Every structure is written in structure tokens, then in C-alpha cells.
CSV table of N, CA and C in Angstrom, one decimal:
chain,number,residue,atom,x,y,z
A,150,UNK,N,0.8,-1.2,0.0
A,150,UNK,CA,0.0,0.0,0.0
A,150,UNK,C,0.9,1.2,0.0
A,151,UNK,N,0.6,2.2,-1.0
A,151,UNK,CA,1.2,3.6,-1.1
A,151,UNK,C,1.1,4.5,-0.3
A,152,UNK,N,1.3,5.1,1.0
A,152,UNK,CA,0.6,5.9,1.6
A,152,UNK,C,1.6,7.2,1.2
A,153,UNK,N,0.8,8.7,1.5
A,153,UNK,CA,1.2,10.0,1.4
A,153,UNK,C,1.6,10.1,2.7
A,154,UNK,N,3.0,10.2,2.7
A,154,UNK,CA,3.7,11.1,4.1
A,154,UNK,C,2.3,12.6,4.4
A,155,UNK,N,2.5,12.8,5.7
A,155,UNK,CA,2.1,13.7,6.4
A,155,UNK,C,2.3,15.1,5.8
A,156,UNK,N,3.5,14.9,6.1
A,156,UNK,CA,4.4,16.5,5.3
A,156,UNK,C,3.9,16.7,4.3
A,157,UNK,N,3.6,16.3,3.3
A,157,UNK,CA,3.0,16.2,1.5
A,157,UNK,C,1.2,16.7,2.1
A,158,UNK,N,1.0,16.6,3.0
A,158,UNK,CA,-0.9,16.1,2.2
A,158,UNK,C,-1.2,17.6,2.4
A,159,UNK,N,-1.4,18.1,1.8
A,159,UNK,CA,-1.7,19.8,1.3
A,159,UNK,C,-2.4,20.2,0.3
A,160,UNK,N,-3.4,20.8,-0.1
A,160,UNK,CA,-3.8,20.6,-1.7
A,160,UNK,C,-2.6,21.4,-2.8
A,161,UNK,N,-1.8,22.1,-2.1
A,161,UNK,CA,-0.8,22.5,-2.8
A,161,UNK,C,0.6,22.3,-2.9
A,162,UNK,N,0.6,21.0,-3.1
A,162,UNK,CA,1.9,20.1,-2.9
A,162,UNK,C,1.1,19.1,-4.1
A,163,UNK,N,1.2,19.2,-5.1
A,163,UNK,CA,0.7,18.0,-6.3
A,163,UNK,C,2.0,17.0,-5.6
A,164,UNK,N,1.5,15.6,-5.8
A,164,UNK,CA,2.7,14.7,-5.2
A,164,UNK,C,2.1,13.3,-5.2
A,165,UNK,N,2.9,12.4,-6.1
A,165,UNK,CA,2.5,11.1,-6.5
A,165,UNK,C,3.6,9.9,-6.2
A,166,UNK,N,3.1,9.6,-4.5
A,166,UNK,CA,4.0,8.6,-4.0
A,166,UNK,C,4.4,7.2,-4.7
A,167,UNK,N,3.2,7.1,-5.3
A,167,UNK,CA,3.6,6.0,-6.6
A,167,UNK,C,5.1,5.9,-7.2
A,168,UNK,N,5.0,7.3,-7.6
A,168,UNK,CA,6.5,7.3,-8.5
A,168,UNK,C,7.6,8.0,-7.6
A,169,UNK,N,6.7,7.8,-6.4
A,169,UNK,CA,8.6,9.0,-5.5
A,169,UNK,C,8.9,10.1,-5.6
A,170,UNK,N,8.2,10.9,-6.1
A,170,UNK,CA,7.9,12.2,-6.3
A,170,UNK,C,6.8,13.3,-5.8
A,171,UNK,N,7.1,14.6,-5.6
A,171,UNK,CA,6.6,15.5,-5.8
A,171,UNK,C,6.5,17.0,-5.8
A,172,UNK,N,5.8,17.4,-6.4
A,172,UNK,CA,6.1,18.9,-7.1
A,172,UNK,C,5.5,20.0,-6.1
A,173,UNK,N,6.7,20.8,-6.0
A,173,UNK,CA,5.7,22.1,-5.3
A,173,UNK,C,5.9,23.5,-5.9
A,174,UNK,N,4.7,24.5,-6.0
A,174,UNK,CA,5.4,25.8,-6.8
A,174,UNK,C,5.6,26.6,-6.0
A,175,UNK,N,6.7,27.0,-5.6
A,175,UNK,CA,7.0,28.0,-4.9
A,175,UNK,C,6.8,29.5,-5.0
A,176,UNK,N,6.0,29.8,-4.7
A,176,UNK,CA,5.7,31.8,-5.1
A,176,UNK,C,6.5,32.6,-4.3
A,177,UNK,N,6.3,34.1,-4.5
A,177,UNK,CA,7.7,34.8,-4.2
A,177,UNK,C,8.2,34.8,-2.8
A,178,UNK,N,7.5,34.5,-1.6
A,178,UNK,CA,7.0,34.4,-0.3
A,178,UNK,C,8.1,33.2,0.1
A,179,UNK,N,8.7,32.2,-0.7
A,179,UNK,CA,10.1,31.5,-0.1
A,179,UNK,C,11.1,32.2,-0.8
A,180,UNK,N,10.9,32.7,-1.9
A,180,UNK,CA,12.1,33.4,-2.3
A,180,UNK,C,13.1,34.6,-1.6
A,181,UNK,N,12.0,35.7,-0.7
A,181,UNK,CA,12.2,36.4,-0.3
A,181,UNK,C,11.0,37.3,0.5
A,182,UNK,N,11.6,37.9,1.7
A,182,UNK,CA,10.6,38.5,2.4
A,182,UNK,C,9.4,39.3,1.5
A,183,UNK,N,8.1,38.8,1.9
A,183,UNK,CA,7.2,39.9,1.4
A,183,UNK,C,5.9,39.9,2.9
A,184,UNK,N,5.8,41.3,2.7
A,184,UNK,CA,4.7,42.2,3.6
A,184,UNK,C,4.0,41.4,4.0
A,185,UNK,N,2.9,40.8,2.8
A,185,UNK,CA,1.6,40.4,2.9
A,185,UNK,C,1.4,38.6,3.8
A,186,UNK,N,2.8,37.7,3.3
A,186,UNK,CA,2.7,37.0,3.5
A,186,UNK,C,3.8,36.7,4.7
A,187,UNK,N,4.7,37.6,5.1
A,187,UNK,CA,5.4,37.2,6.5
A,187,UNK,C,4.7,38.4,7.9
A,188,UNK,N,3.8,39.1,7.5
A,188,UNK,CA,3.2,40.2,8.3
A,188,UNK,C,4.2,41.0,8.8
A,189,UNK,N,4.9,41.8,7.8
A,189,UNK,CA,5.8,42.5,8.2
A,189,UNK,C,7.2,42.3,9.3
A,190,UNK,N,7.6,40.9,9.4
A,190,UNK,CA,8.3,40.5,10.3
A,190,UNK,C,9.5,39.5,9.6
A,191,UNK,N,10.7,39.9,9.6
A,191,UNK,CA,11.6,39.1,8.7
A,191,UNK,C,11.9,37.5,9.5
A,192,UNK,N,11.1,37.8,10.5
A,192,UNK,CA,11.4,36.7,11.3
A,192,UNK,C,10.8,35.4,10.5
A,193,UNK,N,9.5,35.7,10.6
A,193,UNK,CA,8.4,34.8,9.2
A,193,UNK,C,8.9,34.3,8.8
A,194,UNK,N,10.0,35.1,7.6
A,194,UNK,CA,10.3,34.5,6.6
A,194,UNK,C,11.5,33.8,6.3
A,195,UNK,N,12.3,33.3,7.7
A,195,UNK,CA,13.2,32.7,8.1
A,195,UNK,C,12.6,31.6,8.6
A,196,UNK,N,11.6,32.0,9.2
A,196,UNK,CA,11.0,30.2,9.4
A,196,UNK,C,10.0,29.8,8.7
A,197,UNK,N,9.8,30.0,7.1
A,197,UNK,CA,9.2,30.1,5.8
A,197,UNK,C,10.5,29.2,5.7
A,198,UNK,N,11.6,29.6,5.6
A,198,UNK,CA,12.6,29.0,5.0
A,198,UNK,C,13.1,27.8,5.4
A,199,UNK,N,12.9,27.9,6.7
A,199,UNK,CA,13.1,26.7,8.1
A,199,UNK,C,12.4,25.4,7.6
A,200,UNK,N,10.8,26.3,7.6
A,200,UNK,CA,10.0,24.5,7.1
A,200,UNK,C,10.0,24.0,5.8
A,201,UNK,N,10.6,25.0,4.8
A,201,UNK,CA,10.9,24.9,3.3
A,201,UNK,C,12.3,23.7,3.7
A,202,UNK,N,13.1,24.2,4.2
A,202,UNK,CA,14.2,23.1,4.4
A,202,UNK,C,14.0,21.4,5.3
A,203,UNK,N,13.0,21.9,6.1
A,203,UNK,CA,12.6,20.9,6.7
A,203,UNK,C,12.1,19.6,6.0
A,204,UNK,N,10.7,20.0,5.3
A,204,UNK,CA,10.1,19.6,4.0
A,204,UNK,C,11.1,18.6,2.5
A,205,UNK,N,11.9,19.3,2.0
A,205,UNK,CA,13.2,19.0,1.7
A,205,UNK,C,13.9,18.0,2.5
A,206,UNK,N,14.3,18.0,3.6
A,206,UNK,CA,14.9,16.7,4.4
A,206,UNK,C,14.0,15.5,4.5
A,207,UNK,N,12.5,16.0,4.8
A,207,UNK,CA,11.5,15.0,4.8
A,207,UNK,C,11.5,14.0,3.6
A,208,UNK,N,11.1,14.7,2.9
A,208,UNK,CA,11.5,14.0,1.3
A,208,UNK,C,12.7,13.3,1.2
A,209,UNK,N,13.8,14.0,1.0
A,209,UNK,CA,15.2,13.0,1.3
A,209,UNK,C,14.8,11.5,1.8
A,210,UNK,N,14.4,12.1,3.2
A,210,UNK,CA,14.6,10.8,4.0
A,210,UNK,C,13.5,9.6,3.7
A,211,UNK,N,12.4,9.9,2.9
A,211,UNK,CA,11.1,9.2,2.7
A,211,UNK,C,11.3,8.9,1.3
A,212,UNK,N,12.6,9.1,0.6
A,212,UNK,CA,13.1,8.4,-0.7
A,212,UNK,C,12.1,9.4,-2.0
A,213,UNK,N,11.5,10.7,-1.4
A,213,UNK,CA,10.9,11.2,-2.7
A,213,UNK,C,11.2,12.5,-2.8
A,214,UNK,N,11.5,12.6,-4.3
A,214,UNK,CA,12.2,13.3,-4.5
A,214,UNK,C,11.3,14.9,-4.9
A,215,UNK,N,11.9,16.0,-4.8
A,215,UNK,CA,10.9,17.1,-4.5
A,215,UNK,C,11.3,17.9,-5.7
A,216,UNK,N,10.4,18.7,-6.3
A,216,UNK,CA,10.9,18.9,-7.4
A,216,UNK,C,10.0,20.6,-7.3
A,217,UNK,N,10.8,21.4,-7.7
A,217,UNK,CA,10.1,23.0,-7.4
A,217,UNK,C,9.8,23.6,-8.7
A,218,UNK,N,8.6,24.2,-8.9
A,218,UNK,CA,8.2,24.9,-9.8
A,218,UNK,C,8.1,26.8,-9.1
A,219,UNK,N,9.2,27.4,-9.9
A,219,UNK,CA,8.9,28.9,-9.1
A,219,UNK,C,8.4,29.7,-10.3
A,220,UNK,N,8.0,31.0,-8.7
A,220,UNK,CA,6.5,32.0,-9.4
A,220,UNK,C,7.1,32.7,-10.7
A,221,UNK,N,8.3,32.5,-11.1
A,221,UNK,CA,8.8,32.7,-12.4
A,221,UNK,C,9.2,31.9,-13.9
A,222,UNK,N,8.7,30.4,-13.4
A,222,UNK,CA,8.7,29.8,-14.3
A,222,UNK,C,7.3,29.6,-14.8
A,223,UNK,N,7.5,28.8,-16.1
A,223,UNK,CA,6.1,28.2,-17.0
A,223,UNK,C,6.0,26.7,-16.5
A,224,UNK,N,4.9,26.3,-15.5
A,224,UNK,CA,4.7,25.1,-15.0
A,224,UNK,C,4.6,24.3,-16.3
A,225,UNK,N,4.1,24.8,-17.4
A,225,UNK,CA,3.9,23.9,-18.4
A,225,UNK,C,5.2,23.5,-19.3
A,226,UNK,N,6.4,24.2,-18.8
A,226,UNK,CA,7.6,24.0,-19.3
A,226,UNK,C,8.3,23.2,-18.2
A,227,UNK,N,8.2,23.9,-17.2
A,227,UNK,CA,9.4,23.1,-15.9
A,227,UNK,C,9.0,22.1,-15.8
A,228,UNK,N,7.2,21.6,-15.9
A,228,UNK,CA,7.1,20.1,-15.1
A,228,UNK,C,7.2,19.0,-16.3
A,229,UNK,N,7.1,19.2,-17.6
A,229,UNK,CA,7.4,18.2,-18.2
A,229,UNK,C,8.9,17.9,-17.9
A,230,UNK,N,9.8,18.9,-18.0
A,230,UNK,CA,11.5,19.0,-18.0
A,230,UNK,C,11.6,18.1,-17.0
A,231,UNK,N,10.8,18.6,-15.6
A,231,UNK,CA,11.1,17.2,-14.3
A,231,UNK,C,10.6,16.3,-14.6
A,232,UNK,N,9.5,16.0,-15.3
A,232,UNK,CA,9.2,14.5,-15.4
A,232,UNK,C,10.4,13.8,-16.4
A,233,UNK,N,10.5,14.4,-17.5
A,233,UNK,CA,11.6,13.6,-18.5
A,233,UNK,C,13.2,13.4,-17.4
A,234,UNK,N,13.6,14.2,-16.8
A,234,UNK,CA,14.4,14.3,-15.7
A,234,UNK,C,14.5,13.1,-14.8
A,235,UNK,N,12.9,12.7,-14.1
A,235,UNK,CA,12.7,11.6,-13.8
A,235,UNK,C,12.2,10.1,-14.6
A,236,UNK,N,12.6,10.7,-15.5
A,236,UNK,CA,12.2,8.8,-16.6
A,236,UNK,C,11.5,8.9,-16.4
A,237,UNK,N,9.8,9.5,-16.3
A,237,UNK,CA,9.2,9.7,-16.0
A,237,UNK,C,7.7,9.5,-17.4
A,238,UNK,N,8.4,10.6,-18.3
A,238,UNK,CA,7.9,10.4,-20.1
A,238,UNK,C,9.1,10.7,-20.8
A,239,UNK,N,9.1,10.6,-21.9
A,239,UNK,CA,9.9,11.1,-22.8
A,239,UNK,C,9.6,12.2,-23.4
């Protein structure tokens, strides 16, 4: 039986334990401090980064591999690239 780690079950974390993988899109808010989403506090956005890293180890250690789509790329370009990346399609 396949189960979804804990850390993954989010509706915004696409992620298919089947194949050991999953995708997350990162918007500007891990990249760097913003107003709206650390409430004016740089601290936020240090432990934005904290569970961003954390997340990352979890994976590691649960054999699936995490794969990032950022608020500057074209999901419709980067997630084929990771799938072919992962043997995934051709």
C-alpha cells in the first residue's frame, strides 16, 4: 500500500507517492521577504525557509524526490523537464 507522508498532504503540494515524487510551486513568499505573507516580520520569513528546508529533508529521508516549480517559471515547461528528468515520459 502507497501511503502520502504527512508533510506532503496539502492541496498544494501535487505529489505522487507511486512514483517517489513531488512537485511544489514556490511563489515569491520562499524566495524572499514579502509584507503580505510574513506580516511584516523578517522573522516569518526565516521560518518560511526553516519549514521549506525541513520539507526538503522529509523527502530526502522518505526516498521522494521534490521537485520546485517557481513564481517565475512556466509550470507547463518546468514540469514536463522534471518529469523527463525523472524517466518519468519522454
Amino acid at each position: 500500500m502507497i501511503r502520502q507522508p504527512e508533510f506532503l498532504k496539502t492541496p498544494e503540494h501535487p505529489n505522487y507517492p507511486e512514483y517517489g515524487f513531488a512537485i511544489e510551486v514556490q511563489g515569491e513568499q520562499h524566495d524572499h521577504c514579502i509584507e503580505f505573507f510574513h506580516r511584516r516580520d523578517s522573522n516569518n520569513f526565516i521560518k518560511q525557509q526553516a519549514r521549506d528546508q525541513l520539507k526538503k529533508e522529509l523527502c530526502e529521508e522518505n526516498w521522494i524526490v521534490l521537485r520546485y516549480v517557481w513564481y517565475y517559471e512556466d509550470p507547463y515547461i518546468v514540469i514536463p523537464e522534471h518529469l523527463q528528468e525523472l524517466g518519468l515520459i519522454e
